[in-house]
């Protein structure tokens, strides 16, 4: 018997559209039984980011072997062609719209008046995408940075405050590695490990020591070991390659986790731990996971989004329970999701064959 099938059945937990979850650090997969994709989901700031991987082929392959259908080879051939034609590589959602990249590198959007996915342009080299409040940031496979949408605070980064209805290239650099959209601001990391920010800075969330909006990317400090970034609505959270955690910006609810309610205008280290692994910022709270599998939360708790069972904001990282097997984390505006992985695969191909 294929233990995988038993495992799948045990994870059908999300009624009414039952789903199967599989995990890896800082990400999780969801298999909606009504769709043909696996979904890998993370959250950043007030939006959820999804990455889709077509691994259903493996699942159906195993089912074919289990039921010993004679036409398995022919079926797999056509199934493979079908899946690769419709795979999504990544998807990001904002308040009222969604943007996604297909496996062929094309860019699509829907929502806010568009009822079905509609392709943006004809380019086939889109690599990464993330949405802020009302703007979108994307990186192409050549390392160039593009943005569009609302630009009242310069969050697009093209040096103006003019709304952009189509993607415009930001500068001429081709070494952008990752991006994160906040409420009305943007942060990005280059391949050399430097950190850049632009847009709204009223709560000093850009981290440059001022409260002046920036209309184009400006480097934050001189460090070259920034690894990942996640933006809340008005605060920023980052990890360095040495496992340290840094925050800055608005701090009315303790979302920076430094033990105060004081706003910070430059990156400020949170504690002394060097084993932080992944981060996700909500509207006014922050969620993080250490490499020992523990999960920590702090900031606003008006809706019990910190998950510690007690009311009141937390101004320092507070561990959620005592579990050490958390695999994936994600923070949305006022709620979190945490996923464990207890399923073990025990597939004996010799027996199958």
Coordinates of C-alpha atoms in Angstrom, one line a residue:
X1 CA 0.0 0.0 0.0
X2 CA 1.2 3.4 -0.8
X3 CA 1.7 5.2 2.5
X4 CA 1.5 8.5 0.6
X5 CA -2.2 8.0 -0.1
X6 CA -2.9 7.5 3.6
X7 CA -0.9 10.6 4.4
X8 CA -2.9 12.6 2.0
X9 CA -6.2 11.4 3.5
X10 CA -5.0 12.4 6.9
X11 CA -4.4 16.0 5.8
X12 CA -7.8 16.7 4.4
X13 CA -8.6 19.3 7.0
X14 CA -9.8 22.4 5.3
X15 CA -13.6 22.2 4.9
X16 CA -15.5 22.6 2.7
X17 CA -12.9 22.5 0.0
X18 CA -10.7 19.7 1.4
X19 CA -7.0 20.4 1.0
X20 CA -3.7 18.5 1.3
X21 CA -0.8 20.3 2.8
X22 CA 2.9 19.6 2.4
X23 CA 5.6 21.7 3.8
X24 CA 9.2 23.1 3.5
X25 CA 10.9 25.8 5.5
X26 CA 9.1 29.2 5.3
X27 CA 6.7 27.8 2.7
X28 CA 3.7 25.5 2.5
X29 CA 1.9 23.6 -0.2
X30 CA -1.8 23.2 -0.5
X31 CA -3.5 20.8 -2.8
X32 CA -7.1 21.8 -3.5
X33 CA -8.9 18.6 -4.7
X34 CA -10.9 20.7 -7.2
X35 CA -7.8 22.1 -8.9
X36 CA -4.9 20.7 -10.8
X37 CA -2.1 22.4 -9.0
X38 CA -0.2 22.3 -5.7
X39 CA 0.0 25.7 -4.0
X40 CA 2.9 27.0 -2.2
X41 CA 2.0 30.0 0.0
X42 CA 3.7 32.6 2.1
X43 CA 2.6 35.9 3.4
X44 CA 4.3 39.2 3.3
X45 CA 2.9 42.4 4.9
X46 CA -0.9 42.7 4.2
X47 CA -0.7 40.4 1.2
X48 CA -0.3 36.7 0.6
X49 CA 2.1 35.4 -1.9
X50 CA 1.5 32.1 -3.6
X51 CA 3.9 29.9 -5.6
X52 CA 2.3 27.2 -7.7
X53 CA 4.2 23.9 -8.6
X54 CA 2.8 21.3 -10.8
X55 CA 3.7 18.1 -8.9
X56 CA 0.3 16.6 -9.2
X57 CA 1.8 14.5 -12.0
X58 CA 3.7 12.5 -9.3
X59 CA 0.6 12.1 -7.2
X60 CA -1.4 10.7 -10.2
X61 CA 1.6 8.6 -11.2
X62 CA 1.5 6.8 -7.9
X63 CA -2.3 6.3 -8.1
X64 CA -1.9 4.7 -11.5
X65 CA 0.6 2.3 -10.1
X66 CA -1.5 1.6 -7.1
X67 CA -4.5 0.7 -9.2
X68 CA -2.3 -0.9 -11.9
X69 CA -4.1 0.7 -14.8
X70 CA -2.7 -0.7 -18.1
X71 CA -2.9 2.7 -19.9
X72 CA -0.7 4.5 -17.4
X73 CA 2.1 5.4 -19.8
X74 CA -0.2 7.0 -22.4
X75 CA -2.1 8.8 -19.6
X76 CA 1.0 10.3 -18.1
X77 CA 2.2 11.6 -21.4
X78 CA -1.0 13.6 -22.0
X79 CA -1.2 14.6 -18.4
X80 CA 2.3 16.0 -18.4
X81 CA 1.5 18.2 -21.4
X82 CA -1.7 19.4 -19.8
X83 CA 0.0 20.3 -16.5
X84 CA 2.9 22.1 -17.9
X85 CA 0.6 24.2 -20.0
X86 CA -1.2 25.7 -17.0
X87 CA 1.3 25.8 -14.1
X88 CA 1.6 29.0 -12.1
X89 CA 5.1 29.9 -10.8
X90 CA 4.1 32.5 -8.3
X91 CA 1.0 34.6 -7.3
X92 CA 0.7 37.6 -5.1
X93 CA -2.5 39.3 -3.8
X94 CA -3.2 42.8 -2.6
X95 CA -6.4 44.3 -1.2
X96 CA -8.4 44.1 -4.4
X97 CA -6.3 42.4 -7.1
X98 CA -4.0 39.5 -7.8
X99 CA -0.9 39.2 -10.0
X100 CA 0.7 36.0 -11.0
X101 CA 3.5 34.6 -13.1
X102 CA 3.0 31.4 -15.1
X103 CA 5.7 28.8 -15.7
X104 CA 6.3 30.2 -19.1
X105 CA 7.4 33.5 -17.6
X106 CA 4.3 35.4 -18.7
X107 CA 2.6 37.9 -16.3
X108 CA -1.1 37.9 -15.5
X109 CA -3.5 39.9 -13.3
X110 CA -7.1 39.8 -12.2
X111 CA -9.5 41.5 -9.7
X112 CA -10.7 45.1 -9.3
X113 CA -12.9 44.8 -12.4
X114 CA -11.0 42.0 -14.2
X115 CA -12.9 38.8 -13.6
X116 CA -10.5 36.4 -15.2
X117 CA -6.6 36.3 -15.5
X118 CA -5.5 38.8 -18.1
X119 CA -2.0 38.8 -19.5
X120 CA 0.1 41.9 -19.0
X121 CA 2.2 42.6 -22.1
X122 CA 3.9 39.8 -24.1
X123 CA 7.1 39.4 -22.2
X124 CA 8.0 35.8 -21.1
X125 CA 10.9 36.5 -18.7
X126 CA 9.1 37.5 -15.5
X127 CA 10.7 35.9 -12.4
X128 CA 9.4 37.4 -9.2
X129 CA 6.4 39.5 -8.2
X130 CA 5.1 41.1 -5.0
X131 CA 2.2 43.5 -4.4
X132 CA 2.0 46.4 -1.9
X133 CA -1.1 48.2 -0.9
X134 CA -2.0 49.5 -4.4
X135 CA 1.2 48.9 -6.3
X136 CA 3.2 46.0 -7.8
X137 CA 6.9 45.2 -7.9
X138 CA 8.4 42.6 -10.2
X139 CA 11.8 41.3 -11.2
X140 CA 12.7 39.8 -14.6
X141 CA 15.1 36.9 -15.2
X142 CA 17.6 39.4 -16.4
X143 CA 17.7 41.0 -12.9
X144 CA 15.9 44.2 -13.9
X145 CA 13.3 45.8 -11.6
X146 CA 9.8 46.9 -12.8
X147 CA 6.9 48.5 -11.0
X148 CA 3.4 49.9 -11.6
X149 CA 0.2 51.1 -9.9
X150 CA -0.5 53.8 -7.4
X151 CA 2.4 56.2 -6.9
X152 CA 1.3 59.0 -4.7
X153 CA 4.2 58.5 -2.4
X154 CA 6.8 57.4 -4.9
X155 CA 6.3 53.7 -4.1
X156 CA 6.7 52.8 -7.7
X157 CA 10.3 54.2 -7.6
X158 CA 10.6 55.8 -11.0
X159 CA 11.4 59.2 -9.7
X160 CA 7.9 60.6 -10.0
X161 CA 4.5 60.5 -8.2
X162 CA 2.7 59.7 -11.4
X163 CA 0.4 56.6 -11.4
X164 CA 1.8 54.0 -13.7
X165 CA -0.8 51.8 -15.6
X166 CA 1.8 49.5 -17.2
X167 CA 5.1 48.1 -15.9
X168 CA 8.0 50.7 -16.0
X169 CA 11.6 49.8 -15.4
X170 CA 13.1 51.2 -12.3
X171 CA 16.6 52.5 -13.1
X172 CA 19.0 50.4 -15.2
X173 CA 20.4 48.0 -12.7
X174 CA 20.2 44.3 -13.5
X175 CA 21.2 42.8 -10.1
X176 CA 17.9 42.9 -8.2
X177 CA 17.3 39.7 -6.2
X178 CA 14.1 40.2 -4.2
X179 CA 11.4 42.7 -3.5
X180 CA 8.7 43.4 -0.9
X181 CA 5.8 45.8 -1.1
X182 CA 4.5 47.6 2.0
X183 CA 1.5 49.8 2.4
X184 CA 2.8 52.7 0.3
X185 CA 6.5 51.9 0.2
X186 CA 8.9 49.3 -1.2
X187 CA 12.0 47.5 -0.1
X188 CA 14.4 45.4 -2.2
X189 CA 17.6 43.4 -1.9
X190 CA 20.3 43.2 -4.6
X191 CA 22.4 40.2 -5.4
X192 CA 25.4 41.9 -3.6
X193 CA 23.4 41.8 -0.3
X194 CA 22.7 45.6 -0.2
X195 CA 19.3 46.9 0.9
X196 CA 17.3 49.5 -0.9
X197 CA 14.0 51.4 -0.1
X198 CA 11.7 54.0 -1.6
X199 CA 8.2 55.5 -1.2
X200 CA 6.3 56.6 1.8
X201 CA 8.5 57.4 4.8
X202 CA 6.1 59.2 7.3
X203 CA 6.9 56.6 9.9
X204 CA 10.5 56.2 8.9
X205 CA 9.8 52.8 7.5
X206 CA 12.4 53.2 4.8
X207 CA 15.2 53.0 7.4
X208 CA 17.3 55.8 6.0
X209 CA 17.1 57.9 9.2
X210 CA 14.7 60.5 7.9
X211 CA 10.9 60.8 7.4
X212 CA 11.2 62.1 3.9
X213 CA 9.6 60.2 1.1
X214 CA 11.9 58.8 -1.6
X215 CA 10.8 58.7 -5.2
X216 CA 13.5 56.3 -6.3
X217 CA 15.5 53.5 -4.6
X218 CA 18.1 54.7 -2.0
X219 CA 20.5 52.4 -0.3
X220 CA 19.9 51.7 3.4
X221 CA 23.3 51.8 5.2
X222 CA 26.3 50.0 3.8
X223 CA 25.8 46.4 5.0
X224 CA 26.1 43.7 2.3
X225 CA 24.6 40.8 4.2
X226 CA 20.9 41.3 3.9
X227 CA 19.1 38.1 3.1
X228 CA 15.3 38.6 3.2
X229 CA 12.8 41.3 3.8
X230 CA 9.1 41.5 4.7
X231 CA 7.1 44.7 4.9
X232 CA 4.1 45.5 7.2
X233 CA 1.9 48.4 6.4
X234 CA 4.2 50.9 8.1
X235 CA 7.1 48.8 9.4
X236 CA 9.9 46.7 7.9
X237 CA 11.4 43.4 9.0
X238 CA 14.6 41.9 7.7
X239 CA 17.0 39.0 8.2
X240 CA 20.7 39.0 7.6
X241 CA 22.7 36.1 6.4
X242 CA 24.2 35.6 10.0
X243 CA 20.7 34.8 11.3
X244 CA 20.1 38.1 13.1
X245 CA 16.7 39.9 13.0
X246 CA 16.3 43.6 12.3
X247 CA 13.2 45.9 12.3
X248 CA 12.4 49.6 11.9
X249 CA 9.5 52.0 11.2
X250 CA 6.2 52.5 13.1
X251 CA 6.0 50.8 16.5
X252 CA 2.7 51.9 18.1
X253 CA 1.9 48.3 19.0
X254 CA 5.3 46.9 19.6
X255 CA 5.6 45.5 16.1
X256 CA 9.3 46.1 16.0
X257 CA 9.9 43.7 19.0
X258 CA 12.6 45.8 20.6
X259 CA 10.9 46.1 23.9
X260 CA 9.6 49.6 23.3
X261 CA 6.8 51.5 21.6
X262 CA 9.3 53.9 20.1
X263 CA 9.5 54.4 16.3
X264 CA 12.9 53.5 14.8
X265 CA 14.3 55.3 11.8
X266 CA 17.1 52.9 11.0
X267 CA 17.5 49.1 11.1
X268 CA 17.6 48.0 14.8
X269 CA 18.6 44.5 15.9
X270 CA 16.0 42.6 17.8
X271 CA 17.7 40.8 20.7
X272 CA 20.9 38.9 20.2
X273 CA 19.7 35.6 18.6
X274 CA 21.5 34.4 15.5
X275 CA 19.2 31.6 14.6
X276 CA 16.3 33.4 12.9
X277 CA 15.2 31.6 9.7
X278 CA 12.1 33.2 8.2
X279 CA 10.0 36.3 8.8
X280 CA 6.5 37.6 7.8
X281 CA 5.1 41.0 8.7
X282 CA 1.4 41.6 9.2
X283 CA -0.3 45.0 9.3
X284 CA 1.0 45.9 12.8
X285 CA 2.5 42.6 14.0
X286 CA 5.4 40.4 13.2
X287 CA 5.8 36.6 12.9
X288 CA 9.1 34.8 12.7
X289 CA 10.5 31.3 12.9
X290 CA 13.9 30.1 14.2
X291 CA 15.9 27.3 12.7
X292 CA 15.1 25.1 15.8
X293 CA 11.5 25.0 14.5
X294 CA 10.0 27.4 17.1
X295 CA 7.7 30.2 16.2
X296 CA 7.7 33.7 17.7
X297 CA 5.2 36.6 17.5
X298 CA 4.9 40.2 18.7
X299 CA 3.1 43.4 18.1
X300 CA -0.6 44.2 17.9
X301 CA -2.9 41.5 19.4
X302 CA -6.3 43.2 19.2
X303 CA -7.7 40.3 17.3
X304 CA -5.6 37.6 19.1
X305 CA -3.5 37.3 16.0
X306 CA -0.4 36.6 18.1
X307 CA -1.8 33.2 19.0
X308 CA -0.6 33.0 22.6
X309 CA -4.1 32.8 24.0
X310 CA -4.0 36.1 25.9
X311 CA -5.0 39.6 25.1
X312 CA -2.6 42.6 24.9
X313 CA 0.1 43.6 22.6
X314 CA 3.6 42.1 22.9
X315 CA 6.6 44.3 22.6
X316 CA 9.3 41.5 22.4
X317 CA 9.3 38.2 20.5
X318 CA 7.1 35.8 22.4
X319 CA 7.2 32.0 21.7
X320 CA 4.0 30.5 20.5
X321 CA 3.5 27.2 22.5
X322 CA 6.4 24.9 22.9
X323 CA 6.4 23.0 19.5
X324 CA 9.6 22.7 17.6
X325 CA 8.3 21.3 14.4
X326 CA 6.8 24.3 12.7
X327 CA 7.6 24.3 9.0
X328 CA 5.9 27.3 7.5
X329 CA 4.7 30.7 8.7
X330 CA 2.7 33.5 7.2
X331 CA 1.2 36.8 8.5
X332 CA -1.7 38.6 6.9
X333 CA -3.3 41.9 8.1
X334 CA -4.8 40.6 11.3
X335 CA -4.2 36.9 11.4
X336 CA -1.5 34.3 11.0
X337 CA -1.1 30.8 9.7
X338 CA 1.4 28.2 11.0
X339 CA 1.8 24.8 9.5
X340 CA 3.4 21.6 10.9
X341 CA 4.4 18.5 9.0
X342 CA 3.8 15.1 10.6
X343 CA 3.3 13.2 7.4
X344 CA 6.1 10.7 6.6
X345 CA 6.4 9.2 3.1
X346 CA 7.3 5.5 3.0
X347 CA 7.2 4.7 -0.7
X348 CA 8.6 1.3 -1.8
X349 CA 9.1 1.5 -5.5
X350 CA 10.4 -2.0 -5.7
X351 CA 7.1 -3.2 -4.4
X352 CA 5.2 -1.0 -6.9
X353 CA 7.2 -2.4 -9.8

